[in-house]
C-alpha atoms as an extended CHARMM CRD file, in Angstrom:
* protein
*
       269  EXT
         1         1  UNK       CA             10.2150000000      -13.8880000000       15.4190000000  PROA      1               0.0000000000
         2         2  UNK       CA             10.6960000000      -17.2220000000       13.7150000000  PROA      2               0.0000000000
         3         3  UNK       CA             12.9520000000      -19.8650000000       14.8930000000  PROA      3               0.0000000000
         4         4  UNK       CA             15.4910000000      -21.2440000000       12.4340000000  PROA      4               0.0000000000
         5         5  UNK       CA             13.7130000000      -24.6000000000       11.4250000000  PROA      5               0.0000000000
         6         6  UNK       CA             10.6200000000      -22.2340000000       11.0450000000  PROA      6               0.0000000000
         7         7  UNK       CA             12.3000000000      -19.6450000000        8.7620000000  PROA      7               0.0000000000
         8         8  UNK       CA             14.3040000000      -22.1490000000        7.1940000000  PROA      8               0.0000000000
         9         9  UNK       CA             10.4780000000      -24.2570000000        5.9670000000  PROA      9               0.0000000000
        10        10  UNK       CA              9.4960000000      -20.9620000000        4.6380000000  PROA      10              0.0000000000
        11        11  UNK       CA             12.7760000000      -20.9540000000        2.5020000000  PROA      11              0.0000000000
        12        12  UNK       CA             12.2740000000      -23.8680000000        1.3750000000  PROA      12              0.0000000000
        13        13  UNK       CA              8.4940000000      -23.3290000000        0.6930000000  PROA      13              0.0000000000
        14        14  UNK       CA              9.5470000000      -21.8570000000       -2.7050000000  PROA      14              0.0000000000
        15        15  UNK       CA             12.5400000000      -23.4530000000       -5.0810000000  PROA      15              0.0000000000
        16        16  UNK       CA             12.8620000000      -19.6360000000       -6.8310000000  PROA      16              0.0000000000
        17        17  UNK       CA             12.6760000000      -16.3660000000       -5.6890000000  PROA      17              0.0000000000
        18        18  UNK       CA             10.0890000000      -16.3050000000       -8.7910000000  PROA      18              0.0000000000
        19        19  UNK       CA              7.9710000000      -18.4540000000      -10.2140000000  PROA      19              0.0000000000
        20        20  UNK       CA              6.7290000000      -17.9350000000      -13.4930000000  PROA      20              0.0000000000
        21        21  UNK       CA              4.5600000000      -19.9400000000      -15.9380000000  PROA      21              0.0000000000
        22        22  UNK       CA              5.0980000000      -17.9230000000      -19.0850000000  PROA      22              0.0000000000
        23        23  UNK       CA              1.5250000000      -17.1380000000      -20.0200000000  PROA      23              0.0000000000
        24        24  UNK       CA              0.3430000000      -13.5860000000      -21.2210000000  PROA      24              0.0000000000
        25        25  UNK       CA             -2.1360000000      -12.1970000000      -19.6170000000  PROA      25              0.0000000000
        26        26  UNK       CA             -4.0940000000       -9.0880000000      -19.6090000000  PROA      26              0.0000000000
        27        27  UNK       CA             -4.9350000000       -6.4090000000      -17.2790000000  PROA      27              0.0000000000
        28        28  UNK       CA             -8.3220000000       -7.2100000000      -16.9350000000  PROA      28              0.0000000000
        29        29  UNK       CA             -8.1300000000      -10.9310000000      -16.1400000000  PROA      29              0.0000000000
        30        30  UNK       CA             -5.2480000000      -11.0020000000      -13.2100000000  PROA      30              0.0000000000
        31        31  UNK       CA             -6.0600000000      -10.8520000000       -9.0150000000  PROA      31              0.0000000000
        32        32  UNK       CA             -3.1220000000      -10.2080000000       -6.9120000000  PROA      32              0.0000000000
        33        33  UNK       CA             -2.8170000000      -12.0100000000       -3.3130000000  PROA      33              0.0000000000
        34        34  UNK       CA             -0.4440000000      -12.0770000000       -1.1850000000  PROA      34              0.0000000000
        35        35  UNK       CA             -0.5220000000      -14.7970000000        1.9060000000  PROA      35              0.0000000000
        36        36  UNK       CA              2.2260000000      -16.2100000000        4.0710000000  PROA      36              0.0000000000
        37        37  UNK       CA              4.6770000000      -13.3840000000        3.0510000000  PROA      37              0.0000000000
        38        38  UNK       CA              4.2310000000      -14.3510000000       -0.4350000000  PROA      38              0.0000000000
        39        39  UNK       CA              3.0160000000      -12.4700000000       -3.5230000000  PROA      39              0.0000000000
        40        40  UNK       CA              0.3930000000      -14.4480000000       -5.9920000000  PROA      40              0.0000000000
        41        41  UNK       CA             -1.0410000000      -13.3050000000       -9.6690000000  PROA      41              0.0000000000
        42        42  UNK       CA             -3.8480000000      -15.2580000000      -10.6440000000  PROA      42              0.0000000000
        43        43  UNK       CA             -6.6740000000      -15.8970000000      -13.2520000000  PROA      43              0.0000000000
        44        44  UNK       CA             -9.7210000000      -14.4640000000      -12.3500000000  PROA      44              0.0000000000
        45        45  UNK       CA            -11.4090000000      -16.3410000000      -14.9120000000  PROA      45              0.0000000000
        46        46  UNK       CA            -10.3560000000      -19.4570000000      -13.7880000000  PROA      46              0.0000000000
        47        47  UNK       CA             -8.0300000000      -19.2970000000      -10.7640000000  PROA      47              0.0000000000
        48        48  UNK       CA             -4.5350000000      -20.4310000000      -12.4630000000  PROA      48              0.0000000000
        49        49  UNK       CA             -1.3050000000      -18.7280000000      -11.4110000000  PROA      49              0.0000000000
        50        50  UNK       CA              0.4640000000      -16.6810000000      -13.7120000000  PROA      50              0.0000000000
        51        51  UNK       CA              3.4740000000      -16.1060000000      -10.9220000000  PROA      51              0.0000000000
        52        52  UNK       CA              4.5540000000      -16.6010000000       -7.5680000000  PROA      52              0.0000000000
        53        53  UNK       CA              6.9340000000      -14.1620000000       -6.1400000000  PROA      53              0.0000000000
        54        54  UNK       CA              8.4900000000      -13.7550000000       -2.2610000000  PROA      54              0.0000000000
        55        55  UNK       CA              8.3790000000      -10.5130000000       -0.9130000000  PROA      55              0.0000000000
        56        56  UNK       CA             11.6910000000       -8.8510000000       -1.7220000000  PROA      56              0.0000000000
        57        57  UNK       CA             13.8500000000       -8.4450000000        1.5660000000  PROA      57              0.0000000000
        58        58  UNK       CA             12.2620000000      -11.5710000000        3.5770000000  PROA      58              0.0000000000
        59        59  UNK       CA              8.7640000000      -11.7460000000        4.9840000000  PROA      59              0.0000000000
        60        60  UNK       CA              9.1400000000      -15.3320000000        7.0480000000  PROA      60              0.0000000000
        61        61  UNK       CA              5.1200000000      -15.7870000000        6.4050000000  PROA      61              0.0000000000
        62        62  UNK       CA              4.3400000000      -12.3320000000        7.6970000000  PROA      62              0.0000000000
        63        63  UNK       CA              1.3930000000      -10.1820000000        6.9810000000  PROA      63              0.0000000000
        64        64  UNK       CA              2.0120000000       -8.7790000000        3.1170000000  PROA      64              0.0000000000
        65        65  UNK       CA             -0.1560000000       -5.4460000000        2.3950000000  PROA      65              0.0000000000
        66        66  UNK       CA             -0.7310000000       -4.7280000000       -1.5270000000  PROA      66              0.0000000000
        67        67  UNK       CA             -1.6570000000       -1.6950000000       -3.8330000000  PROA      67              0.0000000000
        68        68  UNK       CA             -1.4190000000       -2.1830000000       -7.4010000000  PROA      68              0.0000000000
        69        69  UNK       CA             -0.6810000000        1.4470000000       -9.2320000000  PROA      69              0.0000000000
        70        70  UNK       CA             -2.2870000000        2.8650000000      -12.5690000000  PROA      70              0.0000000000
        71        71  UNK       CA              0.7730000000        2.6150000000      -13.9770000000  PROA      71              0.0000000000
        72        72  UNK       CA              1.2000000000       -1.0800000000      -13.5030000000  PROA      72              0.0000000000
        73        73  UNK       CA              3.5130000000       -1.7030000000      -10.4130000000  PROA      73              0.0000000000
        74        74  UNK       CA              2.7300000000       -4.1150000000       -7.3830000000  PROA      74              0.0000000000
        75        75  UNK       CA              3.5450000000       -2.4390000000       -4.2520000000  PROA      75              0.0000000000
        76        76  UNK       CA              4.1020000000       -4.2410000000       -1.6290000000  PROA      76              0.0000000000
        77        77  UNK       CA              4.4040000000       -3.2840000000        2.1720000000  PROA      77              0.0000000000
        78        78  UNK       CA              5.5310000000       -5.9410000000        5.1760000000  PROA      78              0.0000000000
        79        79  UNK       CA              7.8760000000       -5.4850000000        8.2170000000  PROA      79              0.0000000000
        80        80  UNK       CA              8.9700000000       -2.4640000000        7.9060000000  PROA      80              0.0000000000
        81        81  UNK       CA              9.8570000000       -1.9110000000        4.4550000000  PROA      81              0.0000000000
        82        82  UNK       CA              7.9740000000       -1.3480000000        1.0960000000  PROA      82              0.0000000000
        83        83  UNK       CA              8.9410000000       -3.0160000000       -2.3620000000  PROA      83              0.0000000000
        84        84  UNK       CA              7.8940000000       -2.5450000000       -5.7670000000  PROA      84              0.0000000000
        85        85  UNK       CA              7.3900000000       -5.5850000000       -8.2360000000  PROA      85              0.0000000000
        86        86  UNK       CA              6.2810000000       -5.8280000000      -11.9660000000  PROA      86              0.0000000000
        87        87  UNK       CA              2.5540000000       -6.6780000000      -12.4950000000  PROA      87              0.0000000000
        88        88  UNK       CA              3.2720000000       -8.7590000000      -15.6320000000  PROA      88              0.0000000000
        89        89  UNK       CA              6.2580000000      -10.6270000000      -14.5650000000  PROA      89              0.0000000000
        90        90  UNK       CA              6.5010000000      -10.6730000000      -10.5410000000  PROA      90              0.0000000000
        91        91  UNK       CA              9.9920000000       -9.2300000000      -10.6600000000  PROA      91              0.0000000000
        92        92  UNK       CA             11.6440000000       -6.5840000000       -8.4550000000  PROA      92              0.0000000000
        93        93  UNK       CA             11.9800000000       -3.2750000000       -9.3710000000  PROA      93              0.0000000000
        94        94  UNK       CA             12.8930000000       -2.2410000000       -6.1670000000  PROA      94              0.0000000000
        95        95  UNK       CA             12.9620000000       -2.2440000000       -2.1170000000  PROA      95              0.0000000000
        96        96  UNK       CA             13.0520000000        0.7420000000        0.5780000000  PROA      96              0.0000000000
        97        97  UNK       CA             14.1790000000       -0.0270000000        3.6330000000  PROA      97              0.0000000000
        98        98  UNK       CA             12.7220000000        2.6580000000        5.4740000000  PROA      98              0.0000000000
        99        99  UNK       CA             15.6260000000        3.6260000000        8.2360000000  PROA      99              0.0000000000
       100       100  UNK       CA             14.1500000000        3.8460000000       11.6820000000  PROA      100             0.0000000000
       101       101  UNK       CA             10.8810000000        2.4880000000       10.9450000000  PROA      101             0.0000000000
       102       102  UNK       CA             11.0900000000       -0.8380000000       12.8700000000  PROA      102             0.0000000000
       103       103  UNK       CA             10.0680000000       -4.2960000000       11.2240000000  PROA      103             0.0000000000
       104       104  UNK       CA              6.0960000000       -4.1340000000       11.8780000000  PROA      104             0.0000000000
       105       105  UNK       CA              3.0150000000       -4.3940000000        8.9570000000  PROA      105             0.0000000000
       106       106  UNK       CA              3.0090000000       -1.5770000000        6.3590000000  PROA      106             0.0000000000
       107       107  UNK       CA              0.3290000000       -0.1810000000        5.0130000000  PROA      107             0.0000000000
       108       108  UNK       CA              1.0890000000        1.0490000000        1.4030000000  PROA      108             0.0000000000
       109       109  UNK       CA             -0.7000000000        2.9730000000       -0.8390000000  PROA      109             0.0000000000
       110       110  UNK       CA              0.6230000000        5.0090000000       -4.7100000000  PROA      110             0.0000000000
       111       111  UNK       CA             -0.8720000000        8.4250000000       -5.7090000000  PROA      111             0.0000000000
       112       112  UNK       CA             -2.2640000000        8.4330000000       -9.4630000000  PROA      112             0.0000000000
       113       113  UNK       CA              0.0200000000        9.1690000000      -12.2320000000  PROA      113             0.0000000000
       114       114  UNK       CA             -2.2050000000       10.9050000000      -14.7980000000  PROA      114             0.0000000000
       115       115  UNK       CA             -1.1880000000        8.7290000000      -17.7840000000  PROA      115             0.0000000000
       116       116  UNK       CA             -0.4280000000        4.9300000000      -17.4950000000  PROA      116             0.0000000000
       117       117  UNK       CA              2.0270000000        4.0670000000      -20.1700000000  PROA      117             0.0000000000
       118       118  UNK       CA              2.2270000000        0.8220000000      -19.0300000000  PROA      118             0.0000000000
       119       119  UNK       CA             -1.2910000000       -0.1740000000      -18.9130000000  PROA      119             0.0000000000
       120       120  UNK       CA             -1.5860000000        1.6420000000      -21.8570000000  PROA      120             0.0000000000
       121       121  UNK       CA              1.4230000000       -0.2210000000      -23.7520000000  PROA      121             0.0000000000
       122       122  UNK       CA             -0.0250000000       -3.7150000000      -22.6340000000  PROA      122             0.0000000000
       123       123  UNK       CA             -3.4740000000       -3.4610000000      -23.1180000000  PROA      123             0.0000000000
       124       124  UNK       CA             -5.9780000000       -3.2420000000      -25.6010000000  PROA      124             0.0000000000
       125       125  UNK       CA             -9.7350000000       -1.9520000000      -26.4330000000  PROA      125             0.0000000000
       126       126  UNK       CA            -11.0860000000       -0.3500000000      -23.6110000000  PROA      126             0.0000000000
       127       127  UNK       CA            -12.6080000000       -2.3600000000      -21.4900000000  PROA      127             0.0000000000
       128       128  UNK       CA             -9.3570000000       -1.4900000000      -18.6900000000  PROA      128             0.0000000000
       129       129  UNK       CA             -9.7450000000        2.2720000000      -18.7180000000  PROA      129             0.0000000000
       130       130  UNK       CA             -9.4130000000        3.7390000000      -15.1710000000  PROA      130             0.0000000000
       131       131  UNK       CA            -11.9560000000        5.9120000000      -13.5860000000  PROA      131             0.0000000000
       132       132  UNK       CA            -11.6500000000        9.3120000000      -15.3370000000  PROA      132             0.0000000000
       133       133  UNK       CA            -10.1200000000       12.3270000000      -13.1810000000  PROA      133             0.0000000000
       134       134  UNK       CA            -12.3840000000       15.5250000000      -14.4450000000  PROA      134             0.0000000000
       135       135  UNK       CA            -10.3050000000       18.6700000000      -13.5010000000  PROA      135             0.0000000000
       136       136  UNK       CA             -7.0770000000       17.0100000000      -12.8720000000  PROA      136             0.0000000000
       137       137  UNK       CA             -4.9580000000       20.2820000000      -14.3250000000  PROA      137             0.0000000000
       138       138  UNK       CA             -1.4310000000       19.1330000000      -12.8200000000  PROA      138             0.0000000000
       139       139  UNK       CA              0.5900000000       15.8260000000      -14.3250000000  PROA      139             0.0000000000
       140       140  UNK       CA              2.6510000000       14.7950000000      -11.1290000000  PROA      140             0.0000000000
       141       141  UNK       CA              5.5180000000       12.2380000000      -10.9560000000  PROA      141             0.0000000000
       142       142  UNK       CA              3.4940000000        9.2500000000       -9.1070000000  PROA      142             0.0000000000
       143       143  UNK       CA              4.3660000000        8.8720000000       -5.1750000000  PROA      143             0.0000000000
       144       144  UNK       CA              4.3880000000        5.6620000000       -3.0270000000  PROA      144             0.0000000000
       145       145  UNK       CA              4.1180000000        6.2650000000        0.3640000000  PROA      145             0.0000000000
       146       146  UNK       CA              4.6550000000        3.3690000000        3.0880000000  PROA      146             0.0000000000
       147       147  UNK       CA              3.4720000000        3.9920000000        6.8520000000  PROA      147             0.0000000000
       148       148  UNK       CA              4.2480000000        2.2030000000       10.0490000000  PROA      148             0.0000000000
       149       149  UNK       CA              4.2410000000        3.4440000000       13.5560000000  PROA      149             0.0000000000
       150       150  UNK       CA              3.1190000000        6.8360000000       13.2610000000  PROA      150             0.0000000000
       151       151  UNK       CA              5.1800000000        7.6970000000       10.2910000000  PROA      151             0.0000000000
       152       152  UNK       CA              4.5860000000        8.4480000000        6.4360000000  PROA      152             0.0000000000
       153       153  UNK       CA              7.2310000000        7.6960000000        4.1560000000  PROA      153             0.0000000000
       154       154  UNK       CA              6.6500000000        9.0380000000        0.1060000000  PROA      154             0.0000000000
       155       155  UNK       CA              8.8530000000        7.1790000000       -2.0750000000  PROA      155             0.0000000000
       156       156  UNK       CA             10.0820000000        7.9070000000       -6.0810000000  PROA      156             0.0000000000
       157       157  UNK       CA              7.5710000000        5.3350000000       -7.7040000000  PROA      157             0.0000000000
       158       158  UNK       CA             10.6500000000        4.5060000000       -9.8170000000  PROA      158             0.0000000000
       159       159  UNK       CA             13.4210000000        4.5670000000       -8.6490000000  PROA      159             0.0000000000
       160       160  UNK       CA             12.5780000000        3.6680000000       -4.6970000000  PROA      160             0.0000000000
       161       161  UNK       CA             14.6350000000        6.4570000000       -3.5600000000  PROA      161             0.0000000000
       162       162  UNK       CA             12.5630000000        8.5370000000       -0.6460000000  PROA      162             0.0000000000
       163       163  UNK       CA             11.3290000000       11.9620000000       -1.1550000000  PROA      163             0.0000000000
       164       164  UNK       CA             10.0050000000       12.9790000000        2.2550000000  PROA      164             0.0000000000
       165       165  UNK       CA              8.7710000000       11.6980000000        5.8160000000  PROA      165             0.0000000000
       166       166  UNK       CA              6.2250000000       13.0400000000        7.9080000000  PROA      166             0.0000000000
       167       167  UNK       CA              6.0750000000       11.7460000000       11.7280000000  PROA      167             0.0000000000
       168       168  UNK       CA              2.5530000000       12.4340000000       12.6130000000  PROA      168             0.0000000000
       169       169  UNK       CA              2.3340000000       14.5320000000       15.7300000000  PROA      169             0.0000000000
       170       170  UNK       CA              0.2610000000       13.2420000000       18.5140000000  PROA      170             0.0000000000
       171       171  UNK       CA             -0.7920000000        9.9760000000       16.3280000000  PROA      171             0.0000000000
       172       172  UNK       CA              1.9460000000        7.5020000000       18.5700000000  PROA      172             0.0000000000
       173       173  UNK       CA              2.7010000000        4.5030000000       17.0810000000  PROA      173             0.0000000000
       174       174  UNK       CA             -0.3370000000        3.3340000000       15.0800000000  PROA      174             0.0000000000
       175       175  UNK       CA             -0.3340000000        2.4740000000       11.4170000000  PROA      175             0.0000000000
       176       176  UNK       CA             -1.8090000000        5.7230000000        9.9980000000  PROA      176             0.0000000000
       177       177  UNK       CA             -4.1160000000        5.4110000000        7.6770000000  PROA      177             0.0000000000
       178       178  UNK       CA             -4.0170000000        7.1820000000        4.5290000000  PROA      178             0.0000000000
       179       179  UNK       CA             -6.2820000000        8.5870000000        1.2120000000  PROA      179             0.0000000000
       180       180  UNK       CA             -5.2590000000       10.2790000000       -1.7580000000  PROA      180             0.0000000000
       181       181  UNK       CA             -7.6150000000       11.9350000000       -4.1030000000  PROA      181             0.0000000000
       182       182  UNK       CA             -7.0290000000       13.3820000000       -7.6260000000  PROA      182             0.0000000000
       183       183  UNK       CA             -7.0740000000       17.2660000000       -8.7930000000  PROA      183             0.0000000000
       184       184  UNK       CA             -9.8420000000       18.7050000000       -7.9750000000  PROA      184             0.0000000000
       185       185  UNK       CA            -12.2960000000       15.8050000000       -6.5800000000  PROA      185             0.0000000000
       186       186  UNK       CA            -12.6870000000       17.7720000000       -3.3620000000  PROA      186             0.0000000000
       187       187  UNK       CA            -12.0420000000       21.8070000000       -2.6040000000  PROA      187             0.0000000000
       188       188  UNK       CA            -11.2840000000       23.5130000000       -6.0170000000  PROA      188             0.0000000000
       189       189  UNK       CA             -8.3650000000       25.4290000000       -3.6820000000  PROA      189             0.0000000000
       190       190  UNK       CA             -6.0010000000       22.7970000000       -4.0690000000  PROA      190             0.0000000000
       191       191  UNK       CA             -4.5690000000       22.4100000000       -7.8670000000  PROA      191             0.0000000000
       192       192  UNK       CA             -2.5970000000       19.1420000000       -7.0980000000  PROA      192             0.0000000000
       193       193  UNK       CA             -2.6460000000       16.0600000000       -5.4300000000  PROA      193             0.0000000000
       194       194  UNK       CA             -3.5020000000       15.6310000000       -1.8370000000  PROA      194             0.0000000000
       195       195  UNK       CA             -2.7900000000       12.7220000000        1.0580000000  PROA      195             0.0000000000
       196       196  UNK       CA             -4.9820000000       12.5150000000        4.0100000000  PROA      196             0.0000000000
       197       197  UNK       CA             -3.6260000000       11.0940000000        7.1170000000  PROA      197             0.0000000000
       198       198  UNK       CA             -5.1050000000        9.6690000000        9.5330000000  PROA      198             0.0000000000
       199       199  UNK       CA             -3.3910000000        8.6730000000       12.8350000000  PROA      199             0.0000000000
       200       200  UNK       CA             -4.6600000000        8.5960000000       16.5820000000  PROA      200             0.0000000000
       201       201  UNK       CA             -7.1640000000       11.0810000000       17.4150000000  PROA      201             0.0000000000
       202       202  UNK       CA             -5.4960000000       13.7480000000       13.9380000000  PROA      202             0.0000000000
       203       203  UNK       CA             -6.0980000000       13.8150000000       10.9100000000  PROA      203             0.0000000000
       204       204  UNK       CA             -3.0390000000       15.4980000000        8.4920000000  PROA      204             0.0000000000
       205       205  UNK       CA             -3.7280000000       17.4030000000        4.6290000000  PROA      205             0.0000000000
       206       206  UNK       CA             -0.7840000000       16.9900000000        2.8950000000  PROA      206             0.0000000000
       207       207  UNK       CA              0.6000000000       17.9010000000       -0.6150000000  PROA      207             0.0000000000
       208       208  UNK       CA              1.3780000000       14.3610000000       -2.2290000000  PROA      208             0.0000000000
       209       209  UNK       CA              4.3950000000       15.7690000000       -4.2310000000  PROA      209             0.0000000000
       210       210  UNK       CA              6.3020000000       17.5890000000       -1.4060000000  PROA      210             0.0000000000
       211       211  UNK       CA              5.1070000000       16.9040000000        1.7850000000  PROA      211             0.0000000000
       212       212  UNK       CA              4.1180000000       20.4200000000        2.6420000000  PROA      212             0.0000000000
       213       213  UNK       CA              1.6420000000       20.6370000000        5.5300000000  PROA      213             0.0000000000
       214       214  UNK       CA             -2.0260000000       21.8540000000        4.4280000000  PROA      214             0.0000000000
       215       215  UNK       CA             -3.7560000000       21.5140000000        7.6120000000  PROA      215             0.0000000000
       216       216  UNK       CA             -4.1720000000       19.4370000000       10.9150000000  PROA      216             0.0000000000
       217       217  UNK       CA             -6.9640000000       19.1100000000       12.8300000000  PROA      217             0.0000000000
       218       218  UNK       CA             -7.4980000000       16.9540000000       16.0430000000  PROA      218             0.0000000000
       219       219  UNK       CA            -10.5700000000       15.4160000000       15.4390000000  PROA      219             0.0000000000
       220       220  UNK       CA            -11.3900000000       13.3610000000       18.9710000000  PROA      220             0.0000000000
       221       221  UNK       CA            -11.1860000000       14.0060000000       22.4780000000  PROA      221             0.0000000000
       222       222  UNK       CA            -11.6350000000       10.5370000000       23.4940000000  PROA      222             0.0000000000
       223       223  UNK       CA            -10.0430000000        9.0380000000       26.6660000000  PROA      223             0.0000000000
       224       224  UNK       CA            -10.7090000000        5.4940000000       25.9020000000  PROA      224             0.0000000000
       225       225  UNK       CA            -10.8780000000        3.1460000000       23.1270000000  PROA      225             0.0000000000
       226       226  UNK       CA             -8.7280000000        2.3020000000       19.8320000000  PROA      226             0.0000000000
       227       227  UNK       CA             -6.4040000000        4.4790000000       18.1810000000  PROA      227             0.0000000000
       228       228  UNK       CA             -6.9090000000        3.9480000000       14.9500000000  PROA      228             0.0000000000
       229       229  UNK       CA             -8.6520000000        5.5780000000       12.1430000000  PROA      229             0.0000000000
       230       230  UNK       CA            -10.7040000000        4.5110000000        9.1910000000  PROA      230             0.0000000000
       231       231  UNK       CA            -11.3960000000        7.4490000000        6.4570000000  PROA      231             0.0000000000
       232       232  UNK       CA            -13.7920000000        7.7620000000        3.2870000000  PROA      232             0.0000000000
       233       233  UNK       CA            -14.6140000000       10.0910000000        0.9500000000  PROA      233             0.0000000000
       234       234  UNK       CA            -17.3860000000        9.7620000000       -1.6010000000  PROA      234             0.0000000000
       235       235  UNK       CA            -14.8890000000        9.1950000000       -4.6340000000  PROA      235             0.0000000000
       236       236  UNK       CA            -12.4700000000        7.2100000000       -3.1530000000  PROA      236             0.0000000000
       237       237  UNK       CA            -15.4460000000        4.6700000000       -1.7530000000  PROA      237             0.0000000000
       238       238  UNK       CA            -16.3580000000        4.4890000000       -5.5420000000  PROA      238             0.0000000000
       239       239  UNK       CA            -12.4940000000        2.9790000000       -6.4580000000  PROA      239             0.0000000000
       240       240  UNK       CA            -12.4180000000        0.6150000000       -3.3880000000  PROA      240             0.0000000000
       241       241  UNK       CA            -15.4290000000       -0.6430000000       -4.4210000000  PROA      241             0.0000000000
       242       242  UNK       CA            -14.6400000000       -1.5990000000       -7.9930000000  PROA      242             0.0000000000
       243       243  UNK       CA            -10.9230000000       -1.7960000000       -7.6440000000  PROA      243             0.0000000000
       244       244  UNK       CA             -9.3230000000       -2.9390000000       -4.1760000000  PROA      244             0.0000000000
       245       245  UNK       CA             -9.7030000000       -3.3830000000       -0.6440000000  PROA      245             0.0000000000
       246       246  UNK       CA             -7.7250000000       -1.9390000000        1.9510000000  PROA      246             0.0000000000
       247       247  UNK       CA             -7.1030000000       -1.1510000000        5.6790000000  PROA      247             0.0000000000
       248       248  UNK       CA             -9.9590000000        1.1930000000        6.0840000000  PROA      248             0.0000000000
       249       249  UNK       CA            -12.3300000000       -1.5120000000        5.1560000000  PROA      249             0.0000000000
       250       250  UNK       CA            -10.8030000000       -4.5230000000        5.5140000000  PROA      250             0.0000000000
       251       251  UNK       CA             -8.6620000000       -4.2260000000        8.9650000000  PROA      251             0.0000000000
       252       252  UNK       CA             -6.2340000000       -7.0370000000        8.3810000000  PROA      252             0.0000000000
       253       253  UNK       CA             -3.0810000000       -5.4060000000       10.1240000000  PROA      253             0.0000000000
       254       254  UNK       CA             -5.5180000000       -3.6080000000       12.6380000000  PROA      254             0.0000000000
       255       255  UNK       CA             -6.7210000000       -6.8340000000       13.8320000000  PROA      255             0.0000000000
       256       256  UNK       CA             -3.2040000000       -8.0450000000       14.0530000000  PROA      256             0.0000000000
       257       257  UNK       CA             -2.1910000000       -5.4040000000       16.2940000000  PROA      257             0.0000000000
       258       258  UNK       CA             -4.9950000000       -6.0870000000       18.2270000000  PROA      258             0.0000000000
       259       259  UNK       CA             -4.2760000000       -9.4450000000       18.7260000000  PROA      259             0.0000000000
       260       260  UNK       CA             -0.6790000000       -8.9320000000       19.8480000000  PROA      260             0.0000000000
       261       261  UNK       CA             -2.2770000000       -6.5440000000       22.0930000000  PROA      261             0.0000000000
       262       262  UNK       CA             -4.0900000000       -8.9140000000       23.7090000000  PROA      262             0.0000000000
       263       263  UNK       CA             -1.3450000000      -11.5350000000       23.9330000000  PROA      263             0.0000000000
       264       264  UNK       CA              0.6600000000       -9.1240000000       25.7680000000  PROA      264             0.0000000000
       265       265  UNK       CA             -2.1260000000       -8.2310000000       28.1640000000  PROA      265             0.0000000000
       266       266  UNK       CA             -2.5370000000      -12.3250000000       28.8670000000  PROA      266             0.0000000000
       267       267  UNK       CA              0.7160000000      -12.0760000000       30.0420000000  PROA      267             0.0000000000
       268       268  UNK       CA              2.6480000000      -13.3360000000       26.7030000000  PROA      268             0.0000000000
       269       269  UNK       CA              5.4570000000      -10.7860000000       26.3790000000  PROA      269             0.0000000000
């Protein structure tokens, strides 16, 4: 943890909780960072900031993980909690503590919503139309879901309130990894939304709406080695590719548990 000159220079980093510079901008033309336990929207056209937001609840400069949703909310994920700010203005909609889930990285990810009436609302011509979802049958109220230590937590996209938990069995304490796919993108026997989970040596099917348990399966018998998963499926691989990056191909909060790993190996506590 931070010392107090240390957490006090991040504090004063910033002279508002948000920054804003009052420009309009479209869908199509913003890039969300996040760096230092800070949240950025920029240009991509020419790199100018449209905000600057800290990550609701206090990050101290720690590792911030980011989804943006299809129905135009940035959520955020960082020592132990997950948050949910406005795309177009950087303000907070809300914060979940998530009770007895310690204060390490979170990876965060927000199941599809079916209609985007904010993207819709704000946008125009159709150059930002989402991938279609052929067979989707089943509108479902959008789900966050935050994970840390062996532990899923799906959240009320908006209101913040949680829905359900799942404590993966036989994953420990690694940052699952997780994957959600539309209606219908993989077996035709599910008619809703499904999360994959991936934790340890398991992988867990579950219903994104309620939590109910589809299927486990143990998928290693390895004695050695990392325990931590990295999942595709063909569709999914599609989005990442043209719309975000994330833990299973860019290992930012693997790597950091990796090298705390090491510093406690070396001795360092």
């Amino acid at each position: 943890m931070f010392g107090f000159d240390e957490k006090k220079n991040y504090d004063d980093d910033d002279t508002s909780s948000v920054d804003l510079n009052g420009r309009p901008f479209d869908l199509k033309d913003v890039l969300v960072c996040t760096t230092h336990g800070k949240i950025y929207a920029i240009s991509k056209t020419d790199g100018s900031r449209y905000w600057r937001q800290k990550f609701p609840g206090g990050a101290y400069g720690s590792l911030v993980s980011v989804f943006i949703s299809d129905s135009g909310k940035v959520i955020l994920g960082c020592n132990g909690k997950t948050a949910c700010i406005d795309l177009y203005t950087g303000e907070t909609k809300w914060v979940n503590k998530m009770k007895g889930m310690g204060i390490e990285e979170v990876g965060v990810v927000c199941s599809i919503s079916q209609q985007s009436p904010a993207i819709q609302d704000r946008t125009e011509g159709g150059d930002d139309q989402l991938p279609s979802y052929e067979g989707s049958t089943v509108e479902e109220k959008q789900v966050v879901f935050g994970c840390t230590r062996g532990k899923v937590v799906a959240i009320d996209a908006d209101s913040g309130e949680e829905l359900w938990r799942y404590n993966c069995p036989g994953g420990g304490y690694n940052i699952p990894s997780l994957l959600i796919e539309p209606t219908q993108q993989g077996s035709s026997r599910w008619p809703f939304q499904v999360l994959y989970a991936g934790c340890g040596k398991w992988i867990y099917c579950l219903r994104v709406s309620t939590g109910e348990v589809l299927w486990t399966n143990r998928i290693s018998s390895s004695k050695f080695g990392l325990g931590m998963i990295c999942m595709a499926t063909p569709w999914t691989s599609r989005v990442r590719a043209e719309l975000y990056t994330d833990f299973s191909n860019t290992p930012h909060a693997q790597f950091r548990e990796l090298e705390r790993r090491r510093h406690s190996s070396n001795g360092g506590g």
